[in-house]
Tab-separated table of C-alpha atoms (C1' of nucleotides) in Angstrom:
chain	number	residue	atom	x	y	z
A	1	MET	CA	-12.761	-2.168	-11.301
A	2	SER	CA	-11.891	-5.490	-12.508
A	3	ARG	CA	-11.386	-8.762	-10.770
A	4	ALA	CA	-7.866	-8.778	-12.558
A	5	SER	CA	-7.139	-5.423	-11.514
A	6	GLU	CA	-8.104	-6.270	-7.780
A	7	ARG	CA	-5.700	-9.136	-7.973
A	8	THR	CA	-2.899	-7.072	-8.957
A	9	ARG	CA	-3.572	-4.859	-6.142
A	10	GLU	CA	-3.426	-7.295	-3.308
A	11	ALA	CA	-0.565	-8.971	-4.880
A	12	LEU	CA	0.925	-5.678	-4.489
A	13	ILE	CA	0.004	-5.365	-0.791
A	14	GLU	CA	1.130	-9.151	-0.119
A	15	ALA	CA	4.655	-8.737	-1.934
A	16	ALA	CA	5.018	-5.255	-0.230
A	17	THR	CA	4.439	-6.872	3.213
A	18	LEU	CA	6.874	-9.294	3.054
A	19	VAL	CA	9.473	-6.492	1.768
A	20	PHE	CA	8.611	-4.252	4.072
A	21	ALA	CA	8.958	-6.513	6.770
A	22	GLU	CA	12.228	-8.104	5.885
A	23	LYS	CA	14.117	-4.645	5.043
A	24	GLY	CA	11.768	-1.797	6.414
A	25	TYR	CA	10.535	1.097	4.756
A	26	GLU	CA	13.369	2.943	3.419
A	27	GLY	CA	15.122	-0.281	2.343
A	28	GLY	CA	12.238	-2.045	0.473
A	29	SER	CA	12.140	-1.350	-2.969
A	30	ILE	CA	9.414	-0.700	-5.571
A	31	ARG	CA	11.498	-3.045	-8.329
A	32	ASP	CA	11.754	-5.712	-5.467
A	33	ILE	CA	7.798	-5.439	-4.769
A	34	THR	CA	6.590	-5.591	-8.153
A	35	ARG	CA	9.136	-8.396	-9.399
A	36	LYS	CA	7.817	-10.640	-6.037
A	37	ALA	CA	4.080	-9.371	-7.114
A	38	GLY	CA	4.497	-10.023	-10.956
A	39	ALA	CA	3.298	-6.527	-11.898
A	40	ASN	CA	4.783	-3.426	-13.098
A	41	GLN	CA	6.292	-1.047	-11.553
A	42	ALA	CA	4.140	1.744	-12.517
A	43	ALA	CA	1.246	-0.192	-11.188
A	44	VAL	CA	1.993	1.060	-7.667
A	45	THR	CA	1.878	4.363	-8.589
A	46	TYR	CA	-1.416	3.664	-10.609
A	47	HIS	CA	-2.824	1.565	-7.517
A	48	PHE	CA	-1.508	3.734	-4.452
A	49	GLY	CA	0.114	7.049	-5.787
A	50	GLY	CA	3.598	5.702	-4.872
A	51	LYS	CA	5.509	4.073	-2.612
A	52	GLU	CA	4.066	6.070	0.196
A	53	GLY	CA	0.692	4.974	-0.535
A	54	LEU	CA	1.466	1.338	-0.764
A	55	TYR	CA	2.953	1.521	2.447
A	56	ARG	CA	0.119	3.051	4.121
A	57	GLU	CA	-2.059	0.361	2.726
A	58	VAL	CA	0.210	-2.045	4.237
A	59	LEU	CA	0.220	-0.380	7.543
A	60	ARG	CA	-3.317	0.023	7.220
A	61	THR	CA	-3.870	-3.762	6.906
A	62	ALA	CA	-1.420	-4.508	9.388
A	63	PHE	CA	-3.145	-2.658	12.199
A	64	LYS	CA	-6.570	-3.793	11.226
A	65	ALA	CA	-5.496	-7.614	11.430
A	66	LEU	CA	-3.780	-7.405	14.490
A	67	LYS	CA	-6.690	-5.860	15.728
A	68	GLU	CA	-8.813	-8.585	14.818
A	69	SER	CA	-6.389	-10.865	16.071
A	70	ASN	CA	-7.441	-9.770	19.598
A	71	VAL	CA	-4.575	-10.963	21.412
A	72	LEU	CA	-3.321	-7.149	21.699
A	73	ASP	CA	-6.944	-5.838	22.445
A	74	PRO	CA	-6.805	-3.880	25.799
A	75	ASP	CA	-10.118	-5.013	26.770
A	76	ASN	CA	-9.150	-8.492	26.163
A	77	LEU	CA	-5.717	-8.291	28.025
A	78	ASP	CA	-7.844	-6.158	31.100
A	79	SER	CA	-10.180	-9.647	31.497
A	80	LEU	CA	-6.956	-11.457	32.261
A	81	GLN	CA	-5.202	-11.548	35.362
A	82	ALA	CA	-2.097	-9.079	35.402
A	83	THR	CA	0.732	-11.595	34.791
A	84	GLU	CA	-1.270	-13.579	32.514
A	85	ALA	CA	-1.944	-10.887	30.452
A	86	LEU	CA	1.584	-9.625	30.560
A	87	ARG	CA	2.629	-13.091	29.316
A	88	LEU	CA	0.273	-12.747	26.334
A	89	PHE	CA	1.592	-9.258	25.180
A	90	VAL	CA	4.989	-10.432	25.464
A	91	ARG	CA	4.700	-14.001	23.766
A	92	GLN	CA	2.826	-11.595	20.843
A	93	MET	CA	5.630	-9.445	20.591
A	94	LEU	CA	7.927	-12.544	20.388
A	95	LEU	CA	5.774	-14.198	17.548
A	96	PRO	CA	7.995	-13.270	14.756
A	97	LEU	CA	10.803	-15.609	16.379
A	98	LEU	CA	8.805	-18.389	15.001
A	99	LYS	CA	8.232	-17.174	11.419
A	100	ARG	CA	4.991	-19.008	10.731
A	101	SER	CA	2.508	-16.819	12.099
A	102	VAL	CA	0.978	-14.181	9.375
A	103	LEU	CA	1.008	-11.831	12.254
A	104	ALA	CA	4.440	-12.196	12.413
A	105	ARG	CA	5.028	-10.289	9.411
A	106	TYR	CA	2.912	-7.245	10.804
A	107	ILE	CA	4.414	-7.223	13.750
A	108	LYS	CA	8.070	-7.009	12.232
A	109	ILE	CA	6.994	-3.884	10.447
A	110	LEU	CA	5.687	-2.483	13.612
A	111	ASN	CA	9.244	-3.506	14.538
A	112	TRP	CA	10.817	-1.232	11.905
A	113	GLU	CA	8.690	1.421	12.776
A	114	ILE	CA	10.431	1.140	16.302
A	115	LEU	CA	13.894	1.395	14.314
A	116	GLN	CA	12.972	4.341	11.985
A	117	ARG	CA	9.386	6.025	12.694
A	118	THR	CA	7.798	7.123	9.313
A	119	ASP	CA	5.478	9.785	9.039
A	120	MET	CA	2.825	7.380	7.498
A	121	PHE	CA	3.063	5.376	10.518
A	122	GLN	CA	1.813	8.501	12.640
A	123	ASP	CA	-1.117	9.242	10.652
A	124	VAL	CA	-2.221	5.400	10.429
A	125	ALA	CA	-1.690	4.484	13.965
A	126	ILE	CA	-3.915	7.440	14.883
A	127	THR	CA	-6.729	6.647	12.273
A	128	GLU	CA	-6.523	3.000	12.754
A	129	ASN	CA	-6.581	3.623	16.728
A	130	ALA	CA	-3.253	1.245	17.306
A	131	SER	CA	-4.181	-0.717	20.258
A	132	LEU	CA	-0.651	-1.783	20.455
A	133	LEU	CA	0.434	1.167	22.397
A	134	SER	CA	-2.850	1.343	24.715
A	135	SER	CA	-2.297	-1.896	25.590
A	136	ALA	CA	1.238	-1.480	26.740
A	137	GLU	CA	0.211	1.679	28.978
A	138	ARG	CA	-3.009	-0.218	30.715
A	139	LEU	CA	-0.536	-3.131	31.236
A	140	ALA	CA	2.307	-0.702	32.868
A	141	ARG	CA	-0.639	1.061	34.770
A	142	ARG	CA	-1.566	-2.139	36.575
A	143	PHE	CA	1.667	-3.082	37.576
A	144	MET	CA	2.727	0.208	38.893
A	145	GLY	CA	-0.548	0.953	40.472
A	146	GLU	CA	-2.646	4.061	40.932
A	147	ARG	CA	-0.093	6.101	42.364
A	148	ALA	CA	2.667	5.733	39.903
A	149	SER	CA	2.916	9.475	38.291
A	150	GLU	CA	2.444	10.128	34.602
A	151	GLU	CA	5.748	10.636	33.564
A	152	ASP	CA	6.866	6.969	34.996
A	153	VAL	CA	3.840	5.842	33.155
A	154	ALA	CA	5.086	7.156	30.193
A	155	VAL	CA	8.415	5.747	30.437
A	156	ALA	CA	7.112	2.491	31.472
A	157	THR	CA	4.899	1.705	28.571
A	158	LEU	CA	7.630	2.715	26.059
A	159	TRP	CA	9.867	0.453	27.664
A	160	LEU	CA	7.373	-2.263	27.717
A	161	LEU	CA	6.867	-1.535	24.274
A	162	HIS	CA	10.360	-2.355	23.240
A	163	GLN	CA	11.141	-5.299	25.294
A	164	GLY	CA	9.820	-7.988	22.857
A	165	PHE	CA	11.623	-6.314	19.748
A	166	ILE	CA	14.957	-6.216	21.072
A	167	PHE	CA	15.118	-10.466	20.651
A	168	VAL	CA	13.269	-10.404	17.295
A	169	ARG	CA	16.236	-7.678	16.241
A	170	ASP	CA	19.078	-9.740	17.428
A	171	TYR	CA	17.573	-13.334	17.224
A	172	GLU	CA	20.392	-13.761	15.080
A	173	TYR	CA	22.854	-12.578	17.153
A	174	LEU	CA	21.547	-15.293	19.790
A	175	SER	CA	21.888	-18.154	17.367
A	176	ARG	CA	25.236	-17.536	16.417
A	177	PRO	CA	28.646	-18.150	18.450
A	178	PRO	CA	29.282	-17.692	21.278
A	179	HIS	CA	25.866	-18.241	22.389
A	180	ASN	CA	24.748	-20.678	20.200
A	181	LEU	CA	21.131	-20.682	21.306
A	182	LYS	CA	18.577	-22.759	19.487
A	183	VAL	CA	15.536	-20.368	18.835
A	184	ASP	CA	12.873	-22.972	18.668
A	185	GLU	CA	9.382	-22.859	19.907
A	186	ALA	CA	10.612	-24.295	23.217
A	187	PHE	CA	13.322	-21.075	23.635
A	188	VAL	CA	10.522	-18.648	22.765
A	189	GLU	CA	8.298	-20.094	25.494
A	190	ARG	CA	11.015	-19.958	27.985
A	191	LEU	CA	11.913	-16.478	26.686
A	192	ALA	CA	8.549	-15.280	27.251
A	193	ASP	CA	8.476	-16.829	30.678
A	194	PHE	CA	11.664	-15.070	31.745
A	195	LEU	CA	10.533	-11.810	30.366
A	196	THR	CA	7.617	-11.858	31.850
A	197	ARG	CA	9.029	-12.304	35.228
A	198	LEU	CA	11.655	-10.179	34.614
A	199	LEU	CA	8.978	-7.501	33.601
A	200	ALA	CA	6.661	-7.981	35.898
A	201	SER	CA	9.488	-7.973	38.681
A	202	GLY	CA	11.132	-5.032	37.146
A	203	LEU	CA	7.640	-2.928	36.728
A	204	THR	CA	6.416	-3.579	40.281
A	205	GLY	CA	9.642	-3.253	42.077
A	206	VAL	CA	10.128	0.294	40.976
A	207	ARG	CA	7.697	1.810	43.795
A	208	PRO	CA	9.899	3.210	46.872
B	1	MET	CA	51.210	14.960	6.292
B	2	SER	CA	51.011	18.907	6.653
B	3	ARG	CA	49.165	20.880	8.952
B	4	ALA	CA	46.619	21.844	6.715
B	5	SER	CA	45.964	18.069	5.683
B	6	GLU	CA	45.760	17.080	9.420
B	7	ARG	CA	42.990	19.859	9.676
B	8	THR	CA	40.921	18.635	6.960
B	9	ARG	CA	41.294	15.035	8.329
B	10	GLU	CA	40.207	16.009	11.448
B	11	ALA	CA	37.318	18.034	9.859
B	12	LEU	CA	36.020	15.213	8.270
B	13	ILE	CA	36.184	12.618	11.133
B	14	GLU	CA	34.346	15.297	13.235
B	15	ALA	CA	32.075	16.094	10.541
B	16	ALA	CA	31.481	12.362	9.859
B	17	THR	CA	30.853	11.796	13.578
B	18	LEU	CA	27.822	14.199	13.374
B	19	VAL	CA	26.347	13.098	10.474
B	20	PHE	CA	26.709	9.149	11.499
B	21	ALA	CA	25.238	9.907	15.159
B	22	GLU	CA	22.475	11.745	13.324
B	23	LYS	CA	21.714	9.344	10.520
B	24	GLY	CA	23.730	6.095	10.736
B	25	TYR	CA	26.298	4.410	8.699
B	26	GLU	CA	24.207	3.682	5.752
B	27	GLY	CA	21.841	7.170	6.293
B	28	GLY	CA	24.936	8.982	6.546
B	29	SER	CA	26.371	10.553	3.045
B	30	ILE	CA	29.618	11.679	1.802
B	31	ARG	CA	28.204	14.530	0.381
B	32	ASP	CA	26.736	15.811	3.570
B	33	ILE	CA	29.761	15.200	5.660
B	34	THR	CA	32.353	16.810	3.206
B	35	ARG	CA	30.106	20.039	2.866
B	36	LYS	CA	30.119	19.845	6.592
B	37	ALA	CA	33.518	19.847	6.870
B	38	GLY	CA	34.124	21.993	4.188
B	39	ALA	CA	36.231	19.798	2.146
B	40	ASN	CA	35.981	18.047	-1.182
B	41	GLN	CA	34.355	14.834	-2.022
B	42	ALA	CA	37.281	13.074	-3.173
B	43	ALA	CA	39.146	13.999	0.079
B	44	VAL	CA	37.021	10.839	2.297
B	45	THR	CA	38.992	8.666	-0.800
B	46	TYR	CA	42.287	10.326	-0.432
B	47	HIS	CA	42.400	9.943	3.394
B	48	PHE	CA	40.523	7.372	4.521
B	49	GLY	CA	40.243	5.073	1.546
B	50	GLY	CA	36.649	5.627	1.443
B	51	LYS	CA	33.343	5.576	3.134
B	52	GLU	CA	34.077	2.585	5.363
B	53	GLY	CA	37.542	3.772	6.026
B	54	LEU	CA	35.855	6.928	7.208
B	55	TYR	CA	33.564	5.373	9.319
B	56	ARG	CA	36.296	2.912	10.936
B	57	GLU	CA	38.049	5.661	11.950
B	58	VAL	CA	34.914	7.353	13.777
B	59	LEU	CA	34.414	3.922	15.550
B	60	ARG	CA	38.011	3.979	16.481
B	61	THR	CA	37.703	7.415	17.915
B	62	ALA	CA	34.563	6.649	19.711
B	63	PHE	CA	35.905	3.294	21.380
B	64	LYS	CA	39.147	5.217	22.555
B	65	ALA	CA	37.221	8.175	24.126
B	66	LEU	CA	34.466	5.943	25.633
B	67	LYS	CA	37.458	3.977	27.101
B	68	GLU	CA	39.233	6.854	28.310
B	69	SER	CA	35.758	7.892	30.108
B	70	ASN	CA	35.325	4.478	32.109
B	71	VAL	CA	32.160	3.805	30.683
B	72	LEU	CA	33.315	0.730	28.810
B	73	ASP	CA	36.204	-0.465	31.045
B	74	PRO	CA	34.593	-3.498	32.597
B	75	ASP	CA	37.309	-3.552	35.735
B	76	ASN	CA	36.070	0.049	36.498
B	77	LEU	CA	32.391	-1.287	36.872
B	78	ASP	CA	33.715	-4.122	38.839
B	79	SER	CA	35.191	-1.639	41.326
B	80	LEU	CA	31.632	-0.744	42.466
B	81	GLN	CA	29.254	-1.602	44.472
B	82	ALA	CA	26.733	-3.658	41.882
B	83	THR	CA	23.916	-1.119	41.626
B	84	GLU	CA	26.137	1.733	41.624
B	85	ALA	CA	27.965	0.137	38.804
B	86	LEU	CA	24.510	-0.379	37.121
B	87	ARG	CA	23.372	3.113	37.713
B	88	LEU	CA	26.478	4.505	35.733
B	89	PHE	CA	26.168	2.029	33.026
B	90	VAL	CA	22.773	3.195	32.759
B	91	ARG	CA	23.585	6.899	32.879
B	92	GLN	CA	26.154	7.044	30.616
B	93	MET	CA	23.969	5.161	27.924
B	94	LEU	CA	21.233	7.709	28.686
B	95	LEU	CA	24.084	10.500	27.870
B	96	PRO	CA	22.634	11.372	24.501
B	97	LEU	CA	19.347	12.739	25.852
B	98	LEU	CA	21.735	15.690	26.824
B	99	LYS	CA	23.128	16.743	24.016
B	100	ARG	CA	26.170	18.462	25.675
B	101	SER	CA	28.561	16.032	25.929
B	102	VAL	CA	31.096	14.632	23.595
B	103	LEU	CA	30.409	10.988	24.375
B	104	ALA	CA	26.593	11.333	23.612
B	105	ARG	CA	27.586	11.370	19.906
B	106	TYR	CA	29.805	8.356	20.527
B	107	ILE	CA	26.693	6.272	22.096
B	108	LYS	CA	24.700	7.456	19.409
B	109	ILE	CA	26.338	5.675	16.941
B	110	LEU	CA	26.696	2.534	19.326
B	111	ASN	CA	23.251	2.503	19.157
B	112	TRP	CA	22.930	2.718	15.461
B	113	GLU	CA	25.058	-0.335	15.709
B	114	ILE	CA	22.526	-2.080	18.093
B	115	LEU	CA	19.903	-1.392	15.321
B	116	GLN	CA	22.137	-2.142	12.345
B	117	ARG	CA	25.433	-3.966	12.842
B	118	THR	CA	28.256	-3.168	10.260
B	119	ASP	CA	31.049	-5.174	9.558
B	120	MET	CA	33.525	-2.118	10.456
B	121	PHE	CA	31.996	-2.580	13.910
B	122	GLN	CA	32.916	-5.996	14.484
B	123	ASP	CA	36.658	-5.553	13.104
B	124	VAL	CA	36.965	-2.122	15.448
B	125	ALA	CA	35.283	-3.370	18.596
B	126	ILE	CA	38.038	-6.458	18.691
B	127	THR	CA	40.790	-4.541	17.854
B	128	GLU	CA	40.042	-2.005	20.186
B	129	ASN	CA	39.176	-4.131	22.742
B	130	ALA	CA	35.652	-2.457	23.590
B	131	SER	CA	33.893	-4.332	25.771
B	132	LEU	CA	30.887	-2.758	26.220
B	133	LEU	CA	29.414	-6.740	25.578
B	134	SER	CA	31.429	-7.886	28.565
B	135	SER	CA	30.407	-5.145	30.815
B	136	ALA	CA	26.510	-5.800	30.244
B	137	GLU	CA	27.399	-9.267	30.720
B	138	ARG	CA	29.142	-8.907	33.923
B	139	LEU	CA	26.371	-6.546	35.359
B	140	ALA	CA	24.031	-8.971	34.381
B	141	ARG	CA	25.728	-11.943	35.900
B	142	ARG	CA	26.480	-9.907	39.418
B	143	PHE	CA	22.867	-9.291	39.840
B	144	MET	CA	21.522	-12.609	38.624
B	145	GLY	CA	24.118	-14.779	40.637
B	146	GLU	CA	26.300	-18.076	40.268
B	147	ARG	CA	23.660	-20.413	39.610
B	148	ALA	CA	21.864	-18.848	36.454
B	149	SER	CA	21.882	-20.548	33.245
B	150	GLU	CA	24.164	-19.355	30.233
B	151	GLU	CA	21.040	-18.997	28.454
B	152	ASP	CA	19.769	-16.700	31.034
B	153	VAL	CA	22.758	-14.564	30.930
B	154	ALA	CA	22.979	-14.368	27.550
B	155	VAL	CA	19.329	-12.998	26.931
B	156	ALA	CA	19.843	-10.727	30.236
B	157	THR	CA	23.245	-9.254	28.647
B	158	LEU	CA	21.393	-8.833	25.195
B	159	TRP	CA	18.366	-7.206	27.190
B	160	LEU	CA	20.591	-5.130	29.387
B	161	LEU	CA	22.437	-3.321	26.352
B	162	HIS	CA	19.309	-2.025	24.827
B	163	GLN	CA	17.877	-0.675	27.950
B	164	GLY	CA	19.115	2.829	27.700
B	165	PHE	CA	19.077	3.043	23.532
B	166	ILE	CA	14.874	2.732	23.981
B	167	PHE	CA	14.760	6.234	25.339
B	168	VAL	CA	17.538	7.661	23.219
B	169	ARG	CA	15.977	6.651	20.317
B	170	ASP	CA	12.369	8.080	21.236
B	171	TYR	CA	13.704	10.857	22.915
B	172	GLU	CA	11.223	13.100	20.665
B	173	TYR	CA	8.462	10.653	20.889
B	174	LEU	CA	8.476	11.395	25.165
B	175	SER	CA	8.894	15.222	24.237
B	176	ARG	CA	5.789	15.592	22.000
B	177	PRO	CA	2.091	15.348	23.080
B	178	PRO	CA	0.558	13.615	24.435
B	179	HIS	CA	3.454	13.208	27.071
B	180	ASN	CA	4.971	16.619	26.565
B	181	LEU	CA	7.850	15.230	28.951
B	182	LYS	CA	10.656	18.190	29.391
B	183	VAL	CA	13.764	15.883	28.848
B	184	ASP	CA	16.197	18.117	30.833
B	185	GLU	CA	19.127	17.070	33.119
B	186	ALA	CA	16.749	16.249	36.131
B	187	PHE	CA	14.582	13.932	33.834
B	188	VAL	CA	17.603	12.146	32.982
B	189	GLU	CA	18.389	11.961	36.188
B	190	ARG	CA	15.252	10.478	37.523
B	191	LEU	CA	15.001	8.077	34.412
B	192	ALA	CA	18.718	7.038	35.339
B	193	ASP	CA	17.152	6.084	38.867
B	194	PHE	CA	14.115	4.402	37.385
B	195	LEU	CA	15.555	2.232	35.067
B	196	THR	CA	18.554	1.387	37.374
B	197	ARG	CA	15.926	0.198	40.008
B	198	LEU	CA	13.743	-1.201	37.381
B	199	LEU	CA	16.512	-3.336	35.810
B	200	ALA	CA	18.100	-4.210	39.236
B	201	SER	CA	15.000	-5.431	40.648
B	202	GLY	CA	14.232	-7.116	36.994
B	203	LEU	CA	17.592	-8.950	36.930
B	204	THR	CA	17.677	-10.177	40.444
B	205	GLY	CA	13.702	-11.122	40.529
B	206	VAL	CA	13.919	-13.580	37.835
B	207	ARG	CA	15.525	-16.024	40.508
B	208	PRO	CA	12.770	-18.750	41.222
C	1	DT	C1'	64.074	29.382	-6.052
C	2	DT	C1'	62.672	25.179	-7.878
C	3	DG	C1'	61.046	20.689	-8.690
C	4	DG	C1'	58.388	16.881	-7.306
C	5	DA	C1'	55.427	14.665	-4.185
C	6	DA	C1'	51.320	15.625	-1.301
C	7	DA	C1'	46.477	17.510	-0.871
C	8	DT	C1'	42.709	19.735	-2.953
C	9	DC	C1'	39.566	20.234	-6.693
C	10	DA	C1'	35.718	20.055	-9.939
C	11	DT	C1'	33.528	16.787	-12.503
C	12	DA	C1'	32.462	12.581	-14.716
C	13	DC	C1'	30.933	7.348	-13.987
C	14	DG	C1'	28.106	3.711	-12.945
C	15	DG	C1'	24.319	2.180	-10.601
C	16	DA	C1'	20.681	2.057	-7.341
C	17	DT	C1'	16.379	4.612	-6.412
C	18	DG	C1'	11.103	6.353	-6.937
C	19	DT	C1'	8.427	8.399	-10.786
C	20	DT	C1'	6.842	9.673	-15.165
C	21	DT	C1'	5.485	8.877	-19.802
C	22	DT	C1'	3.722	7.094	-23.706
C	23	DA	C1'	1.735	3.261	-25.975
C	24	DA	C1'	-0.641	-1.145	-26.149
C	25	DT	C1'	-3.400	-4.191	-24.353
C	26	DT	C1'	-7.568	-6.089	-21.576
C	27	DG	C1'	-12.384	-5.804	-20.951
C	28	DA	C1'	-17.106	-4.470	-20.254
C	29	DG	C1'	-21.114	-1.882	-21.810
C	30	DG	C1'	-23.824	0.110	-25.947
D	1	DC	C1'	-19.054	-6.072	-32.946
D	2	DC	C1'	-17.379	-1.397	-31.463
D	3	DT	C1'	-16.110	1.955	-28.397
D	4	DC	C1'	-13.446	3.836	-24.832
D	5	DA	C1'	-12.115	3.991	-20.341
D	6	DA	C1'	-9.320	0.997	-17.115
D	7	DT	C1'	-5.390	-0.953	-16.781
D	8	DT	C1'	-0.690	-3.065	-17.713
D	9	DA	C1'	3.454	-2.626	-20.160
D	10	DA	C1'	8.529	-1.012	-21.234
D	11	DA	C1'	11.320	2.086	-21.125
D	12	DA	C1'	12.952	6.800	-20.093
D	13	DC	C1'	13.720	10.310	-16.436
D	14	DA	C1'	15.407	12.787	-12.739
D	15	DT	C1'	18.202	12.474	-8.462
D	16	DC	C1'	20.441	10.506	-5.279
D	17	DC	C1'	24.373	7.360	-3.919
D	18	DG	C1'	30.053	5.928	-3.589
D	19	DT	C1'	33.573	6.077	-6.256
D	20	DA	C1'	37.097	7.485	-10.014
D	21	DT	C1'	39.678	10.314	-13.013
D	22	DG	C1'	42.701	13.939	-14.225
D	23	DA	C1'	43.934	18.727	-13.829
D	24	DT	C1'	45.357	22.182	-10.395
D	25	DT	C1'	47.295	24.210	-6.544
D	26	DT	C1'	49.948	23.847	-2.017
D	27	DC	C1'	53.993	22.924	0.477
D	28	DC	C1'	58.417	21.636	1.733
D	29	DA	C1'	63.059	20.008	1.044
D	30	DA	C1'	66.961	20.560	-1.899
DNA sequence: TTGGAAATCATACGGATGTTTTAATTGAGG
DNA sequence: CCTCAATTAAAACATCCGTATGATTTCCAA
């Protein structure tokens, strides 16, 4: 594989990350991606076997990056005080609100997967051992205590996973009338705080 | 308008309700709908002026039915004790988990609108005076008290709206390994209970 | 019974999508 | 320098979509 070939390969992945983050898997088109990457349509089939293969590669990259970012690493979260870990988790999920981070795009893709799960996601999530889920589950367990039933933990985990995504998806709704919220760093900080207290109180409060 | 004509019109609306509930507005195709309704493709344009018109009619029907069922009626919720109102709200939003009810399909469509808001939804929501949002906002306010800031209320309202939808969307995820939850009436009842306590505790707990 | 509007029908249209084909170009090893 | 496989390129292909068209049938009032 030559240098130039490697370059188009990476350009495709980068462009695809952008497009898939913005429009989701189904909504993102090959034509759009290849135009952004300055590559030919056929290059996708050639390098990745098709749209699915390209997306799979994007997912792989995303999981790897999130894992290496350490923020969502379950062991890392375990070492923190429960509420602090929860706050970190929440803040990470709110990152796309501030568009700067590279990770934001990956989390946006994960959010799309919450909307409409693809087959590829299941595969990659298993092979790459997505720590997101296990982080959420461990967090839920810590707040709910040992005596919580498996059903309750499953429900709470699923619940926890969605809490950040809500605001990422609807941040435009918040920033328009009638709410007119200014979505800046200060807001995200306040929101993370708000959510952390809300979630912590919600998770611990459910015990009879 | 003849009797037979009325029948195809209603068959189209019914089929469209089914399809849109399952695949959303964009994902639901005219060909699929007309096949299910036993009607011709052109019938959609003839009776409703196009896909948008058909969807608008489905939304109108949905809002009317939900209103009559008291789920979206804020005044009705106001007349109940706060936690009871919250429980009712939550239970109705979980309806799609039990496939029996007709309302279940309508709520599924509302859930799609949470994911990807259509222009039609805005229009119909206003003209039909559908107050899902205002129901949620009033609920949030009751739990958070008078001293909560507008920002907090806006955030909490948006948050509340999503709580039921999470589980409807990931129904399949819960019922498959590793969780294997049996999603029956008893489960929905437990889930509604769980969520109600969780939300109530979360919403009240945020006050400093 | 019949004329004309209402309703249905099969089918075509224009545009989008992902994929395939076939030819040209590139670039490294002999 | 030449060769040949790897890579890129442009265009065609097959399939979906929502809509439009024009012919045909159905229906009801005159």
